[in-house]
Amino acid sequence: MHEIHLADEAAQLALGGRLAERLRAPFVLYLQGDLGCGKTTLTRGLLRGLGHQGAVRSPTYTLIEPYTLATTQLYHLDLYRLTDPEELDYLGLRDLLEIPAIWVIEWPECGAGALPPPDLRLQLEHRTDGRCLRPVATTEAGLALARVLYEG
Amino acid sequence: MRVLGIETSCDETGVALYDGEHGLLAHAIYSQIPIHAEYGGVVPELASRDHVRKALPLIREVLDKAELTRTDIDAVAFTAGPGLIGALLVGAALGRSLAWALGVPAVGVHHMEGHLLAPLLEDSAPAFPFVALLVSGGHTQLVDVTGVGRYRILGESLDDAAGEAFDKTAKILGLSYPGGPVLSRLAEQGDPTRYRFPRPMTDRPGLDFSFSGLKTFALNTLREAEAEADGAIDAQTRADIARAFEEAVVDTLVIKCRRALRETGRRRLVLAGGVSANRRLRARMGEALAAEGREAHYPRPELCTDNGAMIAYAGWQRLNAGATEPLLFKPRARWPMEELQPVGPAII
């Protein structure tokens, strides 16, 4: 799938909003890319689209931020500070995974082996004129959601 | 009453003994002390947040330092939230069962209440009421405090905490992670006039913060400087960016604290949390408040970051007021500070 250009923060938020329209639990979304390339901003747009009104805090320190939404539970993870996937045990992750929910996981590479496989990976990269996004779908549900990104 | 405090809400394992008459007797944080004896001279690399294996040696360490034994413990306080649920469960299970085995009361403590009351452990303790700025890697919060357990959130970060913005900007500048304190040292060599970063959310009313944009601003500034210098920027440019970033964070915090003091009419500001150890912040805040006839209070640097002393102290305050934890304990990952039970009357 080809790259999608995101000029600014508004475009990142809008894209998150578009994803929210079709996103249904259970779903595992990986967000990959360097610091400051807009992973949490995209998640903010997604949560707004799912009806969350409050703040969307970065989960870098808390590692996991749970959200109870109208139709589903969403877990926003940021594994940047993990040095060993084994540390995920201390989060009680295994218990949480038994509930059908939407999982948005930043820095999944830090939790390799201890995470559920993704339906869709979104790779974000810096460009001189903003950010670019490349979707990689690995399931039917992921492919269906990725198509939304190219509409409208 | 001698209270053993146990803190395991996030990354650090901290233990302390606080005595109602004699103050803080001893405290220790795992990452800061060598525990050679416990492991026969070899200190194993324990994973972050592996509180299970760190807590017991720390309790022994603290009792040794205070020259006391387990039977000298009159009560146990443990962090009951907010934090990582797996990490909290370790401290809560340990604290509650230790108290049961010793036949003494136990109390669950709110982690942020611990931070907020930490300056009261110092000789020049501030009197109620005051405004507290809790500023760390995980939090940026302004709280109006009219007594123990009487907290009103005035404002907080809507995205990244100030300390997180420091650590991530350090990483963007090529420093190690977490590199907030390293960034501050680099900033000392920086020219404050070369770059100017925005002061987020200061141009509108309100006491909320947003630091995520500053990290992106630092990244864009670095990219532009690299483009101008054909990819190879000099050390001075990095220092200048670090300086501009730190100036922006410090200015923003000072502006919001002054605004909070004006709006509440309080005369005293308490700073707590890891970022409150930042020298430029302390100097700038001190000057700004002194000019208005107001005071700033800080705990000593080692009590700014997560520690057991603040949990022992906050627990002592609550035990004094009759609070205890039943044998059934329930740590909370999320726990709004405003839900806490007040201890004593409000002082306004």
Coordinates of C-alpha atoms in Angstrom, one line a residue:
Chain A
M1 CA 0.0 0.0 0.0
H2 CA 1.3 3.4 -0.8
E3 CA 2.2 6.2 1.6
I4 CA -0.3 8.7 3.0
H5 CA 0.9 12.2 3.5
L6 CA 0.0 14.0 6.7
A7 CA 0.8 17.7 6.5
D8 CA 0.3 18.7 10.1
E9 CA -1.3 17.8 13.5
A10 CA -4.8 18.5 12.2
A11 CA -4.2 15.9 9.5
Q12 CA -3.0 13.3 12.0
L13 CA -6.0 13.9 14.3
A14 CA -8.4 13.7 11.3
L15 CA -6.9 10.4 10.2
G16 CA -7.4 9.0 13.7
G17 CA -11.0 10.1 13.5
R18 CA -11.5 8.3 10.1
L19 CA -10.1 5.1 11.7
A20 CA -12.5 5.4 14.6
E21 CA -15.5 5.3 12.2
R22 CA -14.8 1.7 11.2
L23 CA -12.8 0.4 14.2
R24 CA -14.5 -2.4 16.1
A25 CA -13.3 -4.6 19.0
P26 CA -11.5 -7.0 19.0
F27 CA -8.7 -5.2 17.2
V28 CA -5.0 -4.8 17.7
L29 CA -3.3 -1.8 16.2
Y30 CA 0.4 -1.3 16.3
L31 CA 1.8 2.3 15.9
Q32 CA 5.4 2.5 14.9
G33 CA 7.8 5.4 14.3
D34 CA 10.4 7.6 16.0
L35 CA 9.8 10.0 18.9
G36 CA 7.7 13.0 17.9
C37 CA 6.2 11.5 14.7
G38 CA 2.7 11.7 15.9
K39 CA 1.7 8.3 17.3
T40 CA 0.0 9.7 20.4
T41 CA -1.6 12.5 18.3
L42 CA -3.1 9.9 16.0
T43 CA -4.4 8.0 19.0
R44 CA -6.0 11.2 20.3
G45 CA -7.9 11.6 17.1
L46 CA -9.0 8.0 17.3
L47 CA -10.2 8.3 20.8
R48 CA -12.1 11.6 20.0
G49 CA -13.7 9.8 17.1
L50 CA -14.8 7.0 19.5
G51 CA -16.5 9.6 21.7
H52 CA -13.9 10.1 24.4
Q53 CA -14.2 13.7 25.7
G54 CA -11.4 14.0 28.3
A55 CA -7.6 14.4 28.0
V56 CA -5.6 11.7 26.2
R57 CA -2.4 11.5 28.3
S58 CA 0.8 10.0 27.0
P59 CA 1.1 6.5 28.4
T60 CA 4.9 6.6 28.3
Y61 CA 5.2 6.6 32.1
T62 CA 2.1 4.7 33.0
L63 CA 2.8 2.2 30.1
I64 CA -0.9 1.6 29.8
E65 CA -3.9 3.9 29.8
P66 CA -7.3 2.3 29.8
Y67 CA -10.4 4.0 28.3
T68 CA -14.0 2.9 28.9
L69 CA -15.9 4.0 25.8
A70 CA -19.6 3.8 24.9
T71 CA -19.3 0.6 22.9
T72 CA -15.9 -0.9 23.9
Q73 CA -12.9 -0.9 26.1
L74 CA -9.7 0.6 24.6
Y75 CA -6.2 0.1 26.0
H76 CA -3.5 2.6 24.9
L77 CA 0.0 1.2 25.5
D78 CA 3.4 2.8 25.1
L79 CA 6.2 0.3 25.6
Y80 CA 9.1 2.7 25.0
R81 CA 10.4 2.4 28.6
L82 CA 10.3 -1.4 28.6
T83 CA 13.7 -3.1 28.6
D84 CA 12.4 -6.6 28.5
P85 CA 9.1 -8.0 27.3
E86 CA 9.0 -10.0 30.5
E87 CA 8.2 -6.7 32.3
L88 CA 4.7 -6.8 30.7
D89 CA 3.8 -9.4 33.4
Y90 CA 4.0 -6.6 36.0
L91 CA 1.2 -4.8 34.2
G92 CA -1.2 -7.7 34.5
L93 CA -1.5 -7.7 30.7
R94 CA -2.4 -11.4 30.5
D95 CA -5.6 -10.9 32.4
L96 CA -6.6 -7.9 30.3
L97 CA -6.0 -9.7 27.0
E98 CA -8.9 -12.1 27.8
I99 CA -11.4 -9.2 27.3
P100 CA -12.3 -8.3 23.7
A101 CA -11.1 -4.8 23.4
I102 CA -9.3 -2.3 21.1
W103 CA -5.5 -2.3 21.6
V104 CA -3.5 0.6 20.4
I105 CA 0.2 -0.2 21.0
E106 CA 3.1 2.2 20.5
W107 CA 6.6 0.8 20.4
P108 CA 5.4 -2.9 20.0
E109 CA 8.9 -3.9 19.2
C110 CA 9.8 -3.5 22.9
G111 CA 7.2 -6.1 23.8
A112 CA 8.0 -8.6 21.1
G113 CA 6.8 -12.1 21.9
A114 CA 4.5 -11.0 24.8
L115 CA 1.9 -9.1 22.7
P116 CA -1.0 -10.2 20.6
P117 CA -0.2 -10.1 16.9
P118 CA -1.5 -7.0 15.1
D119 CA -4.5 -6.7 12.7
L120 CA -2.9 -3.6 11.3
R121 CA 0.4 -1.8 11.7
L122 CA 0.7 1.9 10.9
Q123 CA 4.3 3.0 10.3
L124 CA 4.8 6.8 10.7
E125 CA 7.9 8.6 9.4
H126 CA 9.2 12.2 9.4
R127 CA 9.3 14.1 6.2
T128 CA 10.5 17.6 5.6
D129 CA 6.9 18.7 4.9
G130 CA 5.2 16.8 7.7
R131 CA 4.7 13.0 8.3
C132 CA 4.0 10.0 6.1
L133 CA 2.1 7.0 7.1
R134 CA 2.3 3.4 5.7
P135 CA -0.3 0.8 6.6
V136 CA 0.6 -2.9 6.7
A137 CA -2.5 -5.1 7.2
T138 CA -2.0 -8.6 8.4
T139 CA -5.6 -9.8 8.9
E140 CA -8.9 -9.3 7.0
A141 CA -10.1 -6.9 9.7
G142 CA -6.9 -5.0 9.3
L143 CA -7.2 -4.8 5.6
A144 CA -10.8 -3.5 5.8
L145 CA -9.6 -0.8 8.1
A146 CA -6.6 0.1 6.0
R147 CA -8.9 0.7 3.0
V148 CA -10.7 3.4 5.0
L149 CA -7.4 5.4 5.0
Y150 CA -7.5 5.7 1.3
E151 CA -11.1 6.9 1.1
G152 CA -12.3 10.5 0.8
Chain B
M1 CA 4.1 5.7 66.4
R2 CA 6.7 4.2 64.0
V3 CA 5.4 3.6 60.5
L4 CA 7.0 1.5 57.8
G5 CA 6.3 2.9 54.3
I6 CA 6.4 0.8 51.2
E7 CA 6.3 2.4 47.7
T8 CA 5.9 0.2 44.6
S9 CA 3.6 2.1 42.3
C10 CA 5.8 2.3 39.2
D11 CA 9.5 1.8 38.6
E12 CA 11.1 2.5 42.0
T13 CA 11.0 0.3 45.0
G14 CA 11.2 2.5 48.1
V15 CA 11.0 1.7 51.8
A16 CA 11.2 4.0 54.9
L17 CA 10.6 4.3 58.6
Y18 CA 8.9 7.4 59.9
D19 CA 8.5 8.1 63.6
G20 CA 5.8 10.5 64.8
E21 CA 8.1 11.9 67.5
H22 CA 11.6 11.7 65.9
G23 CA 10.7 12.2 62.2
L24 CA 12.2 10.2 59.4
L25 CA 14.5 7.5 60.8
A26 CA 15.7 5.9 57.6
H27 CA 14.8 5.5 54.0
A28 CA 16.2 3.6 51.0
I29 CA 15.4 3.3 47.3
Y30 CA 16.5 0.1 45.6
S31 CA 18.2 1.7 42.5
Q32 CA 20.3 3.9 44.7
I33 CA 21.8 1.4 47.2
P34 CA 24.1 -1.6 46.9
I35 CA 22.6 -4.7 48.5
H36 CA 25.7 -6.9 48.4
A37 CA 25.1 -8.8 51.6
E38 CA 21.7 -10.0 50.6
Y39 CA 23.0 -11.8 47.5
G40 CA 26.4 -12.9 48.7
G41 CA 28.4 -10.1 47.1
V42 CA 26.8 -10.4 43.7
V43 CA 24.1 -7.9 42.9
P44 CA 21.8 -9.4 40.3
E45 CA 20.4 -7.3 37.5
L46 CA 16.8 -7.2 38.6
A47 CA 14.2 -6.1 36.0
S48 CA 12.5 -2.8 36.3
R49 CA 9.4 -3.1 38.4
D50 CA 10.5 -6.4 39.9
H51 CA 9.4 -5.2 43.2
V52 CA 8.9 -8.7 44.6
R53 CA 12.6 -9.4 44.9
K54 CA 13.6 -5.9 45.9
A55 CA 11.2 -5.1 48.7
L56 CA 12.3 -7.5 51.4
P57 CA 16.1 -6.7 51.3
L58 CA 15.1 -3.0 51.4
I59 CA 13.0 -3.5 54.5
R60 CA 15.9 -5.2 56.2
E61 CA 18.2 -2.4 55.0
V62 CA 16.0 0.3 56.5
L63 CA 15.6 -1.5 59.8
D64 CA 19.4 -2.0 60.0
K65 CA 20.0 1.7 59.3
A66 CA 17.5 2.7 62.0
E67 CA 19.0 0.1 64.4
L68 CA 15.5 -1.4 64.9
T69 CA 13.9 -4.8 64.4
R70 CA 10.5 -5.8 62.9
T71 CA 8.8 -5.8 66.3
D72 CA 9.6 -2.1 66.5
I73 CA 7.2 -1.4 63.6
D74 CA 3.9 0.0 64.9
A75 CA 2.1 0.3 61.6
V76 CA 2.6 -0.3 57.9
A77 CA 1.7 2.1 55.1
F78 CA 1.8 1.0 51.4
T79 CA 1.0 2.8 48.1
A80 CA -2.5 1.7 47.1
G81 CA -2.6 3.7 43.9
P82 CA -2.6 5.2 41.4
G83 CA 0.0 3.3 39.3
L84 CA 0.7 0.1 37.5
I85 CA -1.7 -2.5 38.9
G86 CA 0.8 -5.3 38.9
A87 CA 3.4 -3.2 40.7
L88 CA 0.8 -1.9 43.3
L89 CA -0.4 -5.4 44.1
V90 CA 3.1 -6.4 45.2
G91 CA 3.5 -3.5 47.7
A92 CA -0.1 -3.9 48.9
A93 CA 0.1 -7.7 49.4
L94 CA 3.4 -7.3 51.2
G95 CA 2.5 -4.4 53.3
R96 CA -0.9 -5.7 54.3
S97 CA 0.3 -9.2 55.2
L98 CA 3.4 -7.9 57.0
A99 CA 1.1 -5.8 59.2
W100 CA -1.1 -8.8 59.8
A101 CA 1.8 -11.0 60.8
L102 CA 3.1 -8.3 63.1
G103 CA -0.4 -7.6 64.6
V104 CA -0.3 -3.9 63.7
P105 CA -2.6 -1.7 61.6
A106 CA -2.0 -1.1 57.9
V107 CA -3.1 1.8 55.7
G108 CA -3.2 2.2 51.9
V109 CA -1.8 5.6 50.7
H110 CA -2.4 7.6 47.6
H111 CA 0.9 8.0 45.8
M112 CA 0.3 11.7 44.8
E113 CA -0.8 12.5 48.4
G114 CA 2.6 11.2 49.4
H115 CA 4.4 13.5 46.9
L116 CA 2.3 16.4 48.0
L117 CA 3.0 16.0 51.7
A118 CA 6.7 15.2 51.3
P119 CA 7.8 18.9 51.9
L120 CA 6.2 18.5 55.4
L121 CA 9.0 16.1 56.3
E122 CA 11.4 19.1 56.2
D123 CA 12.3 21.4 59.0
S124 CA 10.9 24.4 57.2
A125 CA 7.6 22.7 56.6
P126 CA 4.9 24.9 54.9
A127 CA 1.7 25.5 56.8
F128 CA -1.7 24.8 55.2
P129 CA -3.2 26.2 52.9
F130 CA -0.9 26.1 49.9
V131 CA -0.8 25.4 46.2
A132 CA 1.2 22.4 45.1
L133 CA 2.8 21.8 41.8
L134 CA 3.4 18.1 41.3
V135 CA 5.8 17.8 38.4
S136 CA 7.5 14.6 37.3
G137 CA 7.9 12.2 34.4
G138 CA 4.4 10.9 34.9
H139 CA 2.6 14.0 36.2
T140 CA 2.1 17.7 35.9
Q141 CA -0.6 18.9 38.2
L142 CA -1.6 22.0 40.2
V143 CA -3.5 21.3 43.4
D144 CA -5.1 23.6 46.0
V145 CA -4.4 22.0 49.4
T146 CA -6.3 23.1 52.5
G147 CA -5.4 20.2 54.7
V148 CA -4.5 16.5 54.7
G149 CA -6.9 14.8 52.2
R150 CA -8.3 18.1 51.2
Y151 CA -7.2 18.5 47.6
R152 CA -8.7 20.4 44.6
I153 CA -7.1 19.9 41.2
L154 CA -6.7 23.3 39.6
G155 CA -5.1 22.1 36.4
E156 CA -3.1 19.3 34.8
S157 CA -1.3 18.2 31.7
L158 CA -3.5 17.2 28.8
D159 CA -0.9 15.2 27.1
D160 CA 2.8 14.7 28.1
A161 CA 4.1 15.4 31.6
A162 CA 6.8 18.0 31.9
G163 CA 9.4 15.4 32.9
E164 CA 8.5 13.2 30.0
A165 CA 9.0 16.2 27.6
F166 CA 12.4 16.7 29.1
D167 CA 13.4 13.0 28.7
K168 CA 12.1 12.7 25.1
T169 CA 13.6 16.0 24.0
A170 CA 16.9 14.8 25.5
K171 CA 16.6 11.7 23.3
I172 CA 15.8 13.7 20.2
L173 CA 19.0 15.7 20.9
G174 CA 21.0 12.5 20.9
L175 CA 21.3 12.2 24.7
S176 CA 20.6 9.0 26.6
Y177 CA 17.1 8.1 27.8
P178 CA 15.9 9.2 30.3
G179 CA 18.0 12.3 29.9
G180 CA 16.1 15.2 31.5
P181 CA 18.9 16.1 34.0
V182 CA 21.6 15.6 31.3
L183 CA 19.6 18.0 29.0
S184 CA 19.6 20.6 31.9
R185 CA 23.4 20.4 32.2
L186 CA 23.7 20.8 28.4
A187 CA 21.3 23.8 28.6
E188 CA 23.7 25.6 30.9
Q189 CA 26.1 26.1 27.9
G190 CA 23.3 27.2 25.6
D191 CA 22.6 30.7 24.4
P192 CA 19.0 31.6 25.5
T193 CA 18.6 34.2 22.7
R194 CA 19.3 32.0 19.7
Y195 CA 16.0 30.1 19.6
R196 CA 12.6 30.9 21.1
F197 CA 10.2 28.1 21.8
P198 CA 6.4 28.7 22.5
R199 CA 5.0 28.8 26.0
P200 CA 2.1 26.3 25.5
M201 CA -1.4 27.3 26.7
T202 CA -0.2 30.5 28.5
D203 CA -1.9 32.9 26.2
R204 CA -5.4 31.8 27.3
P205 CA -7.0 31.5 30.8
G206 CA -6.9 28.3 32.7
L207 CA -4.3 26.2 34.5
D208 CA -3.9 23.2 32.3
F209 CA -0.7 22.3 30.6
S210 CA 0.4 20.7 27.3
F211 CA 4.0 19.8 26.7
S212 CA 3.8 17.4 23.8
G213 CA 4.1 20.2 21.2
L214 CA 7.4 21.4 22.7
K215 CA 9.0 18.0 22.0
T216 CA 7.9 18.3 18.3
F217 CA 9.1 22.0 18.2
A218 CA 12.5 20.8 19.4
L219 CA 12.5 18.1 16.7
N220 CA 11.6 20.5 14.0
T221 CA 14.2 23.1 15.2
L222 CA 16.8 20.4 15.1
R223 CA 15.8 19.2 11.6
E224 CA 16.0 22.8 10.3
A225 CA 19.4 23.4 11.9
E226 CA 20.6 20.1 10.4
A227 CA 19.3 21.1 6.9
E228 CA 21.2 24.5 7.2
A229 CA 24.4 22.8 8.3
D230 CA 24.2 20.0 5.7
G231 CA 23.4 17.4 8.3
A232 CA 26.3 18.1 10.7
I233 CA 25.3 20.4 13.5
D234 CA 27.8 21.5 16.2
A235 CA 27.6 20.9 19.9
Q236 CA 26.7 24.6 20.5
T237 CA 23.5 24.3 18.4
R238 CA 22.4 21.3 20.5
A239 CA 23.1 23.3 23.7
D240 CA 21.1 26.2 22.3
I241 CA 18.1 24.0 21.5
A242 CA 18.3 22.4 25.0
R243 CA 18.4 25.9 26.5
A244 CA 15.5 27.2 24.5
F245 CA 13.5 24.1 25.5
E246 CA 14.3 24.4 29.2
E247 CA 13.5 28.1 29.2
A248 CA 10.1 27.4 27.7
V249 CA 9.2 24.6 30.2
V250 CA 10.4 26.6 33.2
D251 CA 8.6 29.8 32.0
T252 CA 5.4 27.9 31.4
L253 CA 5.5 26.3 34.9
V254 CA 6.3 29.7 36.6
I255 CA 3.5 31.5 34.7
K256 CA 0.9 28.8 35.6
C257 CA 2.0 28.7 39.3
R258 CA 1.8 32.4 39.7
R259 CA -1.6 32.3 38.1
A260 CA -2.8 29.5 40.4
L261 CA -1.5 31.5 43.5
R262 CA -3.3 34.7 42.3
E263 CA -6.5 32.8 41.6
T264 CA -6.6 31.0 45.0
G265 CA -5.1 33.8 47.0
R266 CA -2.5 31.4 48.6
R267 CA 0.9 32.7 49.7
R268 CA 2.8 29.4 49.6
L269 CA 3.7 27.1 46.8
V270 CA 5.0 23.6 47.3
L271 CA 6.9 21.9 44.5
A272 CA 7.3 18.1 44.4
G273 CA 8.1 15.4 42.0
G274 CA 11.3 14.7 40.0
V275 CA 11.3 17.9 37.9
S276 CA 11.1 20.0 41.1
A277 CA 14.8 19.2 41.6
N278 CA 15.6 21.2 38.4
R279 CA 17.9 24.1 39.3
R280 CA 16.7 26.6 36.8
L281 CA 13.1 26.0 37.8
R282 CA 13.9 26.4 41.5
A283 CA 15.8 29.6 40.9
R284 CA 13.3 31.2 38.6
M285 CA 10.3 30.2 40.7
G286 CA 12.0 31.5 43.9
E287 CA 12.7 34.9 42.2
A288 CA 9.2 35.2 40.8
L289 CA 7.4 34.4 44.0
A290 CA 9.8 36.5 46.3
A291 CA 9.0 39.5 44.1
E292 CA 5.3 39.0 45.0
G293 CA 6.0 38.3 48.7
R294 CA 5.2 34.6 48.3
E295 CA 7.2 31.5 49.3
A296 CA 8.3 28.4 47.5
H297 CA 8.9 25.1 49.4
Y298 CA 10.6 22.0 48.2
P299 CA 11.5 18.6 49.6
R300 CA 15.2 17.6 49.6
P301 CA 16.1 16.2 46.1
E302 CA 16.0 12.5 47.1
L303 CA 12.5 13.0 48.3
C304 CA 11.4 14.6 45.1
T305 CA 11.4 11.4 43.1
D306 CA 9.4 8.3 44.1
N307 CA 10.3 7.1 47.6
G308 CA 9.1 5.3 50.7
A309 CA 9.5 8.2 53.1
M310 CA 6.6 10.1 51.7
I311 CA 4.4 7.0 51.9
A312 CA 5.4 6.4 55.5
Y313 CA 4.6 10.0 56.4
A314 CA 1.3 10.3 54.6
G315 CA 0.4 6.9 56.2
W316 CA 1.3 8.2 59.6
Q317 CA -1.0 11.2 59.0
R318 CA -3.9 9.0 58.1
L319 CA -3.3 6.4 60.9
N320 CA -3.2 9.2 63.4
A321 CA -6.7 10.2 62.2
G322 CA -7.8 6.6 62.7
A323 CA -7.7 5.3 59.2
T324 CA -6.8 1.6 58.6
E325 CA -7.0 -0.9 55.8
P326 CA -9.2 -4.0 56.3
L327 CA -7.6 -7.4 55.6
L328 CA -9.2 -7.2 52.1
F329 CA -7.1 -4.7 50.2
K330 CA -7.8 -3.3 46.7
P331 CA -5.1 -1.3 45.0
R332 CA -6.4 1.1 42.3
A333 CA -4.5 1.9 39.0
R334 CA -6.7 5.0 38.6
W335 CA -7.6 6.9 41.7
P336 CA -8.6 10.6 41.5
M337 CA -7.0 12.5 44.4
E338 CA -10.2 14.5 45.0
E339 CA -11.9 11.2 46.2
L340 CA -9.6 11.0 49.3
Q341 CA -11.1 11.3 52.8
P342 CA -10.2 14.6 54.5
V343 CA -8.3 14.4 57.8
G344 CA -9.3 17.2 60.1
P345 CA -10.9 20.5 59.3
A346 CA -10.1 22.6 56.2
I347 CA -7.7 25.5 56.8
I348 CA -8.4 28.3 54.4

